Coordinates of C-alpha atoms and ligand atoms in Angstrom, one line a residue:
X948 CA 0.0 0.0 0.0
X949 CA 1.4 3.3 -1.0
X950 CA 0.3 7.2 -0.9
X951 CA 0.6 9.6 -3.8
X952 CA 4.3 10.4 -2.5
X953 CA 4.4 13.4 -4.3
X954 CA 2.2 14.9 -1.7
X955 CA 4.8 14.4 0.8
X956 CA 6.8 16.9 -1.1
X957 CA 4.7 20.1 -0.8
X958 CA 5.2 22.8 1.4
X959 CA 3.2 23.9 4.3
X960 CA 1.4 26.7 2.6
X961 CA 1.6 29.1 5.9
X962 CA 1.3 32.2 4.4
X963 CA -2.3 33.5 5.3
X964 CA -1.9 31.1 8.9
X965 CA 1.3 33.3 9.4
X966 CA -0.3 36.6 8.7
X967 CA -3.4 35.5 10.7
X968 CA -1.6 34.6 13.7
X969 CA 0.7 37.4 13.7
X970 CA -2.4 39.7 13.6
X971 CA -3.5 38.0 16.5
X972 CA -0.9 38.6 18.2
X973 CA -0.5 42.0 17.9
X974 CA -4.2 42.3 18.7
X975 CA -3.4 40.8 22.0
X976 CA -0.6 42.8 22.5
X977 CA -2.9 46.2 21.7
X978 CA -6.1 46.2 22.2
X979 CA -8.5 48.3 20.6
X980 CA -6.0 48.4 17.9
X981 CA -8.2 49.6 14.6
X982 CA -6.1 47.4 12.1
X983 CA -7.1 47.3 8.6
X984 CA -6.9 44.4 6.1
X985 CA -5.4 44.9 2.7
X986 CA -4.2 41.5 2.6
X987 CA -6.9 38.8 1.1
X988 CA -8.2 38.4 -2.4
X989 CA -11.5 37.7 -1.3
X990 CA -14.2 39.9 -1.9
X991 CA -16.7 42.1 0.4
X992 CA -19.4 43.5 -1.8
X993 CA -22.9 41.4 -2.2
X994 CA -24.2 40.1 -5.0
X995 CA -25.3 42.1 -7.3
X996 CA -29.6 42.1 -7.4
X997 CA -30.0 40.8 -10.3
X998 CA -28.1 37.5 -8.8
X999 CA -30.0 37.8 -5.7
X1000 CA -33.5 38.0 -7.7
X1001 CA -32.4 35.2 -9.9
X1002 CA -31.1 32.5 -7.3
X1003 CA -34.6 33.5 -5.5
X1004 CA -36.6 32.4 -8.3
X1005 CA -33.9 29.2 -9.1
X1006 CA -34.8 28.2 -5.3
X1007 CA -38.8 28.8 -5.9
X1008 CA -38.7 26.6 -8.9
X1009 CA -37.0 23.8 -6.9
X1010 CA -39.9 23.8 -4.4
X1011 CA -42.4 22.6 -6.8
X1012 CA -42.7 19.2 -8.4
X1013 CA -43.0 20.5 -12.1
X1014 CA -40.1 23.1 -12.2
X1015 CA -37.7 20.9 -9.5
X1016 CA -34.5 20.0 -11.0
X1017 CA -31.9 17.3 -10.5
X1018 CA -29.0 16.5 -11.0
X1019 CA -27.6 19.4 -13.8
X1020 CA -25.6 18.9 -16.8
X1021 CA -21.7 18.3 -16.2
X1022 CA -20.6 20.6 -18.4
X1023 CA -23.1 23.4 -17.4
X1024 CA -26.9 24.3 -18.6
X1025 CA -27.0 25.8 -22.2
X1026 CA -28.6 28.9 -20.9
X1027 CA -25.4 29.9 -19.2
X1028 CA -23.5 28.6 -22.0
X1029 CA -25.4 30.6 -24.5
X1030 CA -24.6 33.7 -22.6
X1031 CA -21.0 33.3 -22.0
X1032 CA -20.6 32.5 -25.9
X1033 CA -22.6 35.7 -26.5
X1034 CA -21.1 37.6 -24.2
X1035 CA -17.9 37.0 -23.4
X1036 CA -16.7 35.8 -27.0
X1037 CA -18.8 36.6 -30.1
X1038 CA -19.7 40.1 -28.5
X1039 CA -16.0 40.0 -29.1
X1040 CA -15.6 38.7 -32.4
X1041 CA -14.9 35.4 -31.1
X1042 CA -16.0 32.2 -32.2
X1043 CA -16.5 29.7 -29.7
X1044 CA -19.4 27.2 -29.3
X1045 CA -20.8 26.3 -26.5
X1046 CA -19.6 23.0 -26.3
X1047 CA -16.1 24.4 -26.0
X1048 CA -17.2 25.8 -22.8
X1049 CA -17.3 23.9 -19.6
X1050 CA -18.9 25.1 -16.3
X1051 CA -17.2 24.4 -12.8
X1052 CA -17.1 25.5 -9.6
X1053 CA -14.3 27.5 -10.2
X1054 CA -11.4 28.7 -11.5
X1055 CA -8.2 26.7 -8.6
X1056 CA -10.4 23.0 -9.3
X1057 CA -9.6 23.7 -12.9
X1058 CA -6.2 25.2 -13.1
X1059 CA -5.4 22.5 -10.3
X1060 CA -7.4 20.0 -12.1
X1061 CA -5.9 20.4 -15.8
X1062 CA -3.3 18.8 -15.3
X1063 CA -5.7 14.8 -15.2
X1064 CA -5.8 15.5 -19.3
X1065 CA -2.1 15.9 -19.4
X1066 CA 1.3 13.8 -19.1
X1067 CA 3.4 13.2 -15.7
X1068 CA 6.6 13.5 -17.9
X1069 CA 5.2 16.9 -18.9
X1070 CA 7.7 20.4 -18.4
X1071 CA 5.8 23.1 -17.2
X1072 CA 7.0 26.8 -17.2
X1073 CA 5.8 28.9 -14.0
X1074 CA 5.9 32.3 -13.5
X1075 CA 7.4 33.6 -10.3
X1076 CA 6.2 35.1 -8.5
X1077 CA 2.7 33.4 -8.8
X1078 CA -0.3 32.4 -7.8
X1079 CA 0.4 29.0 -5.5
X1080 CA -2.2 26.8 -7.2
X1081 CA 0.0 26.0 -10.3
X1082 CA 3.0 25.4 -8.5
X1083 CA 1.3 22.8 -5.7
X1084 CA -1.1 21.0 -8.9
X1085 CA 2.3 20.1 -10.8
X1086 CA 4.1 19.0 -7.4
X1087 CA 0.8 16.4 -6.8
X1088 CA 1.0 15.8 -10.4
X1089 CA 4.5 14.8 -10.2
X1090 CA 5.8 17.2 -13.0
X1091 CA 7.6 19.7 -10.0
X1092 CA 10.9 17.8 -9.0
X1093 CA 12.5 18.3 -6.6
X1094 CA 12.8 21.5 -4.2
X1095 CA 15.8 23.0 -4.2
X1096 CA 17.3 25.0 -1.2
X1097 CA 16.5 28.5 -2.9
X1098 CA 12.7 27.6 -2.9
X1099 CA 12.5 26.4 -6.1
X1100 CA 11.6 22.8 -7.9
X1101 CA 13.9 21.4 -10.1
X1102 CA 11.7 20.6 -12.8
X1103 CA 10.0 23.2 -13.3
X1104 CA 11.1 26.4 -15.8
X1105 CA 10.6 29.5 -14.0
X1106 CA 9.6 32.6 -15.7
X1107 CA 11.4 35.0 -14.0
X1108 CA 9.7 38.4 -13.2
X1109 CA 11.0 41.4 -11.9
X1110 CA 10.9 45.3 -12.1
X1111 CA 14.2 44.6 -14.8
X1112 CA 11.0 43.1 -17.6
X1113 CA 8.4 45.0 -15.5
X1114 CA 6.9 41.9 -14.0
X1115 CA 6.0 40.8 -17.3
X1116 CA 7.5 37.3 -18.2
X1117 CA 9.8 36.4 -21.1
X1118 CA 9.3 33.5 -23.3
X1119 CA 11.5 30.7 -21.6
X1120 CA 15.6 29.7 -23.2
X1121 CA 14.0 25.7 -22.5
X1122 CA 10.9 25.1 -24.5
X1123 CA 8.1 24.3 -21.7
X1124 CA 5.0 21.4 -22.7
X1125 CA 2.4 23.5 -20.2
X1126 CA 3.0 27.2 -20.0
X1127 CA 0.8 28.8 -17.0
X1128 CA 0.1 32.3 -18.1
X1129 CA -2.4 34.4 -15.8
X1130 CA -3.2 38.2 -17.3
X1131 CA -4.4 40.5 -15.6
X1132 CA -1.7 38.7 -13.4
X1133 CA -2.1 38.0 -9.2
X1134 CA -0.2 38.5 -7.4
X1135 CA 1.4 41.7 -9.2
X1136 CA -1.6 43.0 -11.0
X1137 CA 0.0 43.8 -14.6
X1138 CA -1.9 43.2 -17.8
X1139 CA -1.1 42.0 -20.9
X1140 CA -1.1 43.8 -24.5
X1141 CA -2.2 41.6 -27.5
X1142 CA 1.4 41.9 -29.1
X1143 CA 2.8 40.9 -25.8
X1144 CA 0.7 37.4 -25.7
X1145 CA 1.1 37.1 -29.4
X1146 CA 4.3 36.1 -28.7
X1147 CA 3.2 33.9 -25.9
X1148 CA 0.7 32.0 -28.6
X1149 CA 3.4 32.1 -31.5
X1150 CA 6.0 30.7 -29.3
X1151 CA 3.5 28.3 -28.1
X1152 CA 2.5 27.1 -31.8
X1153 CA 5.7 26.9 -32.9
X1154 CA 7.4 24.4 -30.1
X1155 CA 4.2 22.6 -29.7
X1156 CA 3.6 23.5 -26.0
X1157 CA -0.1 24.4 -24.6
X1158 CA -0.5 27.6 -22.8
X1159 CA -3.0 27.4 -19.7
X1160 CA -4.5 30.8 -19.7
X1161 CA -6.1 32.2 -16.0
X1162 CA -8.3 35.4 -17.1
X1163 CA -10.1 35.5 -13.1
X1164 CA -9.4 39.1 -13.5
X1165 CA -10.6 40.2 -16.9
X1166 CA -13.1 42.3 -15.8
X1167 CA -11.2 44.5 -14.2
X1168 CA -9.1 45.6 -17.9
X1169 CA -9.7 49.2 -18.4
X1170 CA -7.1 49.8 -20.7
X1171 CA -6.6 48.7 -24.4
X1172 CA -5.8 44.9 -23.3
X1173 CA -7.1 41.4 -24.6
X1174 CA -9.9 40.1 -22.5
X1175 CA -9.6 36.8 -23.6
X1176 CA -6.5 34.4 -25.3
X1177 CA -8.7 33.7 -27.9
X1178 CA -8.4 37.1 -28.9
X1179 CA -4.8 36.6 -30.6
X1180 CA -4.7 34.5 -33.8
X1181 CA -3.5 31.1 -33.5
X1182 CA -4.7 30.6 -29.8
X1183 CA -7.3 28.0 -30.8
X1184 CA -4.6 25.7 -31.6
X1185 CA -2.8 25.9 -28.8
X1186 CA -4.2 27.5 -25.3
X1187 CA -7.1 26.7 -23.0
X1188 CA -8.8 29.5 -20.7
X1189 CA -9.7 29.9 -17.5
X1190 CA -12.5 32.6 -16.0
X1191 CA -14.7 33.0 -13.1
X1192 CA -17.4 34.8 -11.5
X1193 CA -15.7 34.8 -8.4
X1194 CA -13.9 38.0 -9.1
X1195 CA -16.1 39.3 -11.5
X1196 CA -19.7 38.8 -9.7
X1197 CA -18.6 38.6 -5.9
X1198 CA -19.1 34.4 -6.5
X1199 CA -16.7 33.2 -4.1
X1200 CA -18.4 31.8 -1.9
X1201 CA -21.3 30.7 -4.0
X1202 CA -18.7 29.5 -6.7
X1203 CA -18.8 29.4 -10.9
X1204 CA -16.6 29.8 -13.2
X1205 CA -15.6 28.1 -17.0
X1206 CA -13.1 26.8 -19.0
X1207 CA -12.8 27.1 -22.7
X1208 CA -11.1 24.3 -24.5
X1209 CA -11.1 25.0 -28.1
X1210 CA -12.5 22.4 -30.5
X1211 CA -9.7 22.3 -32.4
X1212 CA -7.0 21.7 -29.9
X1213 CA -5.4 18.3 -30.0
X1214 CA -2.3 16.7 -29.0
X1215 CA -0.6 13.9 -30.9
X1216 CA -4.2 14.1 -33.1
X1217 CA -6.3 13.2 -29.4
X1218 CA -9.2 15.8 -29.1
X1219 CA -8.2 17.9 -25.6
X1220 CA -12.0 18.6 -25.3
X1221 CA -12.5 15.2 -25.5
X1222 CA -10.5 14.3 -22.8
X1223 CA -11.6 17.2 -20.7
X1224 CA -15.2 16.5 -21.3
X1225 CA -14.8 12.7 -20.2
X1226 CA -12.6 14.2 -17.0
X1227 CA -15.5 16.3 -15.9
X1228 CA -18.3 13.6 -16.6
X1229 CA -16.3 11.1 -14.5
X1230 CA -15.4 13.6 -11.5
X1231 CA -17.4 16.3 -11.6
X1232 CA -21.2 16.5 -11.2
X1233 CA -22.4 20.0 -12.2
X1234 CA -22.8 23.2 -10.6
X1235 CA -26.4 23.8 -9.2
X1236 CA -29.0 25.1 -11.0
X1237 CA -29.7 28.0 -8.2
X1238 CA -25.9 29.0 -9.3
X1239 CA -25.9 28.6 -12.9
X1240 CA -29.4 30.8 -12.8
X1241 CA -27.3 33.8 -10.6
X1242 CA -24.6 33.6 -13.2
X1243 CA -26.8 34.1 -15.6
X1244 CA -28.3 37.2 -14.3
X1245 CA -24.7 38.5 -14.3
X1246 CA -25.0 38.9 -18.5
X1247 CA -29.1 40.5 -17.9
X1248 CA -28.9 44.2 -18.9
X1249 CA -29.2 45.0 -14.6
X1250 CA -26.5 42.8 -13.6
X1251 CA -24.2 44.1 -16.3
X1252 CA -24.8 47.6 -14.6
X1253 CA -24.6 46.3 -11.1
X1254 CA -21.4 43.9 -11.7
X1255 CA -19.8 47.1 -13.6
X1256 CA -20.3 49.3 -10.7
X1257 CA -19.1 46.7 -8.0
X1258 CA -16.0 46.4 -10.1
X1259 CA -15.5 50.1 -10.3
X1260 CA -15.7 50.5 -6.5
X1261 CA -12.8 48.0 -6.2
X1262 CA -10.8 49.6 -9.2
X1263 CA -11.0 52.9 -7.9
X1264 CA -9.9 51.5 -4.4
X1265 CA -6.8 50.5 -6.7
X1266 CA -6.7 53.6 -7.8
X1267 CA -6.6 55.6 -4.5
X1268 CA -4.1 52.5 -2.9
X1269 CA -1.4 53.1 -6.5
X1270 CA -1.8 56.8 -6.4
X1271 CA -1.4 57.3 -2.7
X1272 CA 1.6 55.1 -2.5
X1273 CA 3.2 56.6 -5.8
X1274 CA 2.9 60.0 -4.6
X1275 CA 4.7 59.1 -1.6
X1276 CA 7.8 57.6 -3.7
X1277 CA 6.9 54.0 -3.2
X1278 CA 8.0 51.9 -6.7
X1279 CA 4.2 50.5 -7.5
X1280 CA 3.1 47.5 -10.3
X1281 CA -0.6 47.0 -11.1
X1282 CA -3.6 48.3 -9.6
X1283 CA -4.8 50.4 -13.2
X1284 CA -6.3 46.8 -14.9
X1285 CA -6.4 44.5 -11.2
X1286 CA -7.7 44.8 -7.7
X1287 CA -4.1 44.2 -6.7
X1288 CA -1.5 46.8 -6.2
X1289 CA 2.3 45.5 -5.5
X1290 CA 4.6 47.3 -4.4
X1291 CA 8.8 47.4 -3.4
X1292 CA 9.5 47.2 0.3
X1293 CA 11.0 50.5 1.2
X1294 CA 15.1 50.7 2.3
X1295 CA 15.5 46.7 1.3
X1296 CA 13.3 45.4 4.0
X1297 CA 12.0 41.9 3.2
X1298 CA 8.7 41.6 2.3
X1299 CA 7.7 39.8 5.8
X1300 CA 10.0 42.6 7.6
X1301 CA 7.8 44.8 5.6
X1302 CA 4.5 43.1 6.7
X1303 CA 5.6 43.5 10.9
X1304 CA 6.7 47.3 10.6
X1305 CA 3.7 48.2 8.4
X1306 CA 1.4 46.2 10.5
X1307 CA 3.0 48.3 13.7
X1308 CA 3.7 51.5 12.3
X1309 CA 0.3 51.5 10.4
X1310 CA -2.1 48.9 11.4
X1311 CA -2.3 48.1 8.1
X1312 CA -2.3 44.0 7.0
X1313 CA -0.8 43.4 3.4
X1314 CA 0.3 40.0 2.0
X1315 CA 4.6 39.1 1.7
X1316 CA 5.7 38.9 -1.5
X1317 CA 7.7 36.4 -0.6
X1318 CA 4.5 34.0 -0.2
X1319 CA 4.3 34.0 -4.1
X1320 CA 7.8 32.2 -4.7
X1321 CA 11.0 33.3 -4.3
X1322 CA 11.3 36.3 -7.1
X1323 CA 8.0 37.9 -4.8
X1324 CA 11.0 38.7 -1.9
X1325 CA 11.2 42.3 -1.6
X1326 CA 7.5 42.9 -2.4
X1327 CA 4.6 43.0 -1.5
X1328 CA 0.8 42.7 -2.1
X1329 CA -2.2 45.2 -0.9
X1330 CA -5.8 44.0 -2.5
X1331 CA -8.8 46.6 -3.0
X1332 CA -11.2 44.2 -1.9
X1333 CA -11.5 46.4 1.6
X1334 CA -14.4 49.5 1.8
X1335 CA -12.8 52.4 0.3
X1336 CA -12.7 54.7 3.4
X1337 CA -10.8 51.5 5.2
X1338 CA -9.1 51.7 2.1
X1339 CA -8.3 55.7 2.1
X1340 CA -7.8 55.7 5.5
X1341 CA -5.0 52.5 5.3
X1342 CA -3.6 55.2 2.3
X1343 CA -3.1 58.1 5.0
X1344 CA -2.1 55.9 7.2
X1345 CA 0.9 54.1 5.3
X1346 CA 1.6 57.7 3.8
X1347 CA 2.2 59.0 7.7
X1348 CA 4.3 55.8 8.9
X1349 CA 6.8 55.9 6.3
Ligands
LIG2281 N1 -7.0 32.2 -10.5 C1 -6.3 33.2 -9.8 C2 -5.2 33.9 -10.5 C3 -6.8 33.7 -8.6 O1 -6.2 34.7 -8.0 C4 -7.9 33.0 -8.0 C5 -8.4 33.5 -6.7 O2 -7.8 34.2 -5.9 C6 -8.5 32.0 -8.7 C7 -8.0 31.6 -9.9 C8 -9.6 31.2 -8.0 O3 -10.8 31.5 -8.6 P1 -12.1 30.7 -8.2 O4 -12.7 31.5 -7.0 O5 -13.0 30.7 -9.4 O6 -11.7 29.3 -7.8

C-alpha cells in the first residue's frame, strides 16, 4: 500500500496562517487596535440584485414538483452557456461554441485539475512570482521535481519576473510542454497587451507547447488589453482559458466559473475537449441550478450595470491605494487593470519585515511577496477588496508611517 508520495513533497502553505496569527498577536498585545486588512483576495461587496433576484426564483422553482430539478448537466446548462458564448466571446468577435465551454465550480479546481488530461513527464514553465495553485497542482502531479534549497523545484522552468521586464514574463531559453500564463496577473496585478501574448501564442505554436491561460481578473481591464486568449490568432490551436465569476460577480463563496477548451486543440491528433469532457463527466457532477441561474443574471442588462459598478468601486480603491503610495515615492506594479496593487518594500526590507513594521507602524495588514515564490521577496501585495474609506484611511495611514 502506498500514498501519492508526491504529496509528501509540498510545502506547508503558511502564508495566510502566518499573517493571521501574527495579527492575532498584535491584537493581544494592543487592544482596541483599529487594524485594517489589505491583505486577502476575497471579496466584500454582495451580490449584485439581479443575482439575488435570480437564485430566489432558481430556489422557488426547486420547491415545486413541475419546475424541481436534479442532477444538472456536467458541463453546465446551455442557458449559461449561451450567454457566456454571446457575451464574453462573439460580442467579441470570437467564435466559440458552446460546447467548448465547460462550467465548474471554479477557476483553482480547474487550473489545479488540468493537469488529469495531461502527461506526468510533462515540463511546465511557471511564473514567479505566482499564484500558488499552479505550483502545488504540478508538485501532486509529479511534473515539479524536486525543491531546491533556494525555494524552487527542479523541474520546473521558471519565468522570472522582476521590475528589470516589468513583471512581465519572457518567453523561456528551454521550450516548456504547459505554460501557466495568468493576465491580468495575481499576485502583481499587470496586464497584458495583445502583441505581448502574441508572442506567448506564437511561441507556443511553434514548439508545440499548450498555454494554460487564467483570465479571473478580466473584468477589471480598463485599458486597451485582450480580455480573452482567444483574442490573438492562433490561440485555438494551442491554449485553454480559465475565467470566473468569483472576481467578476462577488461568486466566491457561491462559486462558478468556465473553462474554454477550443475544439480544435489536440495533442498527438487526441481531441483535448475530449478528454476534458470525459474528465468532468467522470469527477465532476455540475454546478447547481440555483448558481448557474445567478450567473446568468450577471449577463441580464441589470447585472451588467450592477457587476460594472461593484467592479469600479474595487478599481478605484486600486486607484486611491497606486496613487497614494506613488505619490509618496513608493516603486508600485498594477492596480490600473487589477484589484491588486504591488509594491517594493521600502530601504531593502524583506517583504515579511515589511508586513511587521507596516502592521506596527500603520495597522495596516498586506500580503509578503515572498509568499508568491522566491522572485515575490522584496514585495509586496495590498488588495482593494477592503471598503474604500478603510481603504483611504490605510492610504493616509501608510503615507504618515513611512
Ligand atoms: N486564479 C487566480 C489567478 C486567482 O487569483 C484566484 C483566486 O484568488 C483563482 C483563480 C480562483 O478562482 P475561483 O474562485 O474561481 O476558484
Amino acid at each position: 500500500m502506498k500514498i501519492n508520495e508526491n504529496y509528501l513533497k509540498l510545502q506547508d502553505s503558511y502564508l495566510f496562517s502566518m499573517i493571521g496569527s501574527k495579527v492575532r498577536a498584535f491584537e493581544a498585545e494592543n487592544p482596541g487596535s483599529d487594524i485594517i486588512r489589505l491583505g486577502i483576495g476575497d471579496v466584500t461587496r454582495p451580490l449584485p440584485e439581479a443575482v439575488i433576484g435570480a437564485m430566489l426564483k432558481a430556489v422557488e422553482e426547486m420547491s415545486a414538483e413541475k419546475t424541481f430539478r436534479g442532477y444538472p448537466p456536467e458541463y453546465g446548462y446551455d442557458f449559461l452557456r449561451e450567454k457566456i458564448r454571446d457575451n464574453d466571446y462573439a460580442a467579441r468577435g470570437i467564435d466559440i461554441e458552446i460546447d467548448e465551454i465547460f462550467v465548474s465550480d471554479g477557476a483553482k479546481s480547474d487550473t489545479g485539475n488540468i493537469g488529469d488530461i495531461f502527461s506526468a513527464e510533462n515540463t511546465v514553465a511557471i511564473c514567479d512570482p505566482v499564484y500558488p495553485v499552479y505550483i502545488d497542482t504540478n508538485v501532486m502531479g509529479g511534473r515539479a521535481g524536486e525543491l531546491t534549497k533556494d525555494g524552487l523545484w527542479s523541474d520546473v522552468t521558471y519565468l522570472h519576473c522582476s521590475p528589470e521586464n516589468n513583471f512581465l514574463p519572457e518567453l523561456p531559453k528551454k521550450a516548456a510542454d504547459l505554460i501557466y500564463l495568468c493576465f491580468p496577473n495575481n499576485p502583481t496585478g499587470m496586464g497584458i497587451t495583445a502583441d505581448g501574448l502574441k508572442q506567448w501564442v506564437d511561441y507556443a505554436n511553434e514548439h508545440g507547447s499548450i498555454i494554460l491561460y487564467d483570465s479571473a481578473y478580466e473584468a477589471y481591464i480598463t485599458e486597451d488589453l485582450p480580455h480573452s486568449i482567444f483574442e490573438i490568432e492562433g490561440a485555438k490551436n494551442c491554449a485553454i482559458e480559465f475565467r470566473s465569476f468569483s472576481k467578476t460577480a462577488g461568486f466566491t463563496g457561491v462559486r462558478c466559473a468556465y473553462t474554454v477548451v477550443p475544439r480544435e486543440l489536440e495533442v498527438g491528433g487526441v481531441s483535448l475537449n475530449k478528454l476534458w469532457a470525459r474528465r468532468q463527466a467522470t469527477k465532476f457532477n455540475g454546478v447547481s441550478y440555483i448558481t448557474q441561474r445567478g450567473a446568468e443574471a450577471v449577463y441580464s442588462q441589470e447585472g451588467k450595470a450592477q457587476v460594472r459598478a461593484t467592479v469600479n468601486y474595487y478599481l478605484n480603491n486600486a486607484k486611491i491605494i497606486e496613487e497614494g503610495l506613488r505619490s509618496s515615492g513608493f516603486k508600485t506594479w498594477g492596480g490600473v487593470n487589477s484589484p491588486y496593487v504591488w509594491m517594493k518594500t521600502p530601504e531593502g526590507l524583506s517583504s515579511w519585515e515589511f508586513f511587521d513594521l507596516l502592521l506596527k507602524k500603520a495597522g495596516v495588514v498586506g500580503t509578503p511577496g515572498a509568499g508568491f515564490g522566491p522572485a515575490g521577496e522584496g514585495f509586496f501585495r495590498l488588495t482593494a477588496f477592503n471598503s474604500a474609506e478603510k481603504t483611504q484611511q490605510a492610504v493616509e495611514r501608510i503615507k504618515n508611517s513611512f
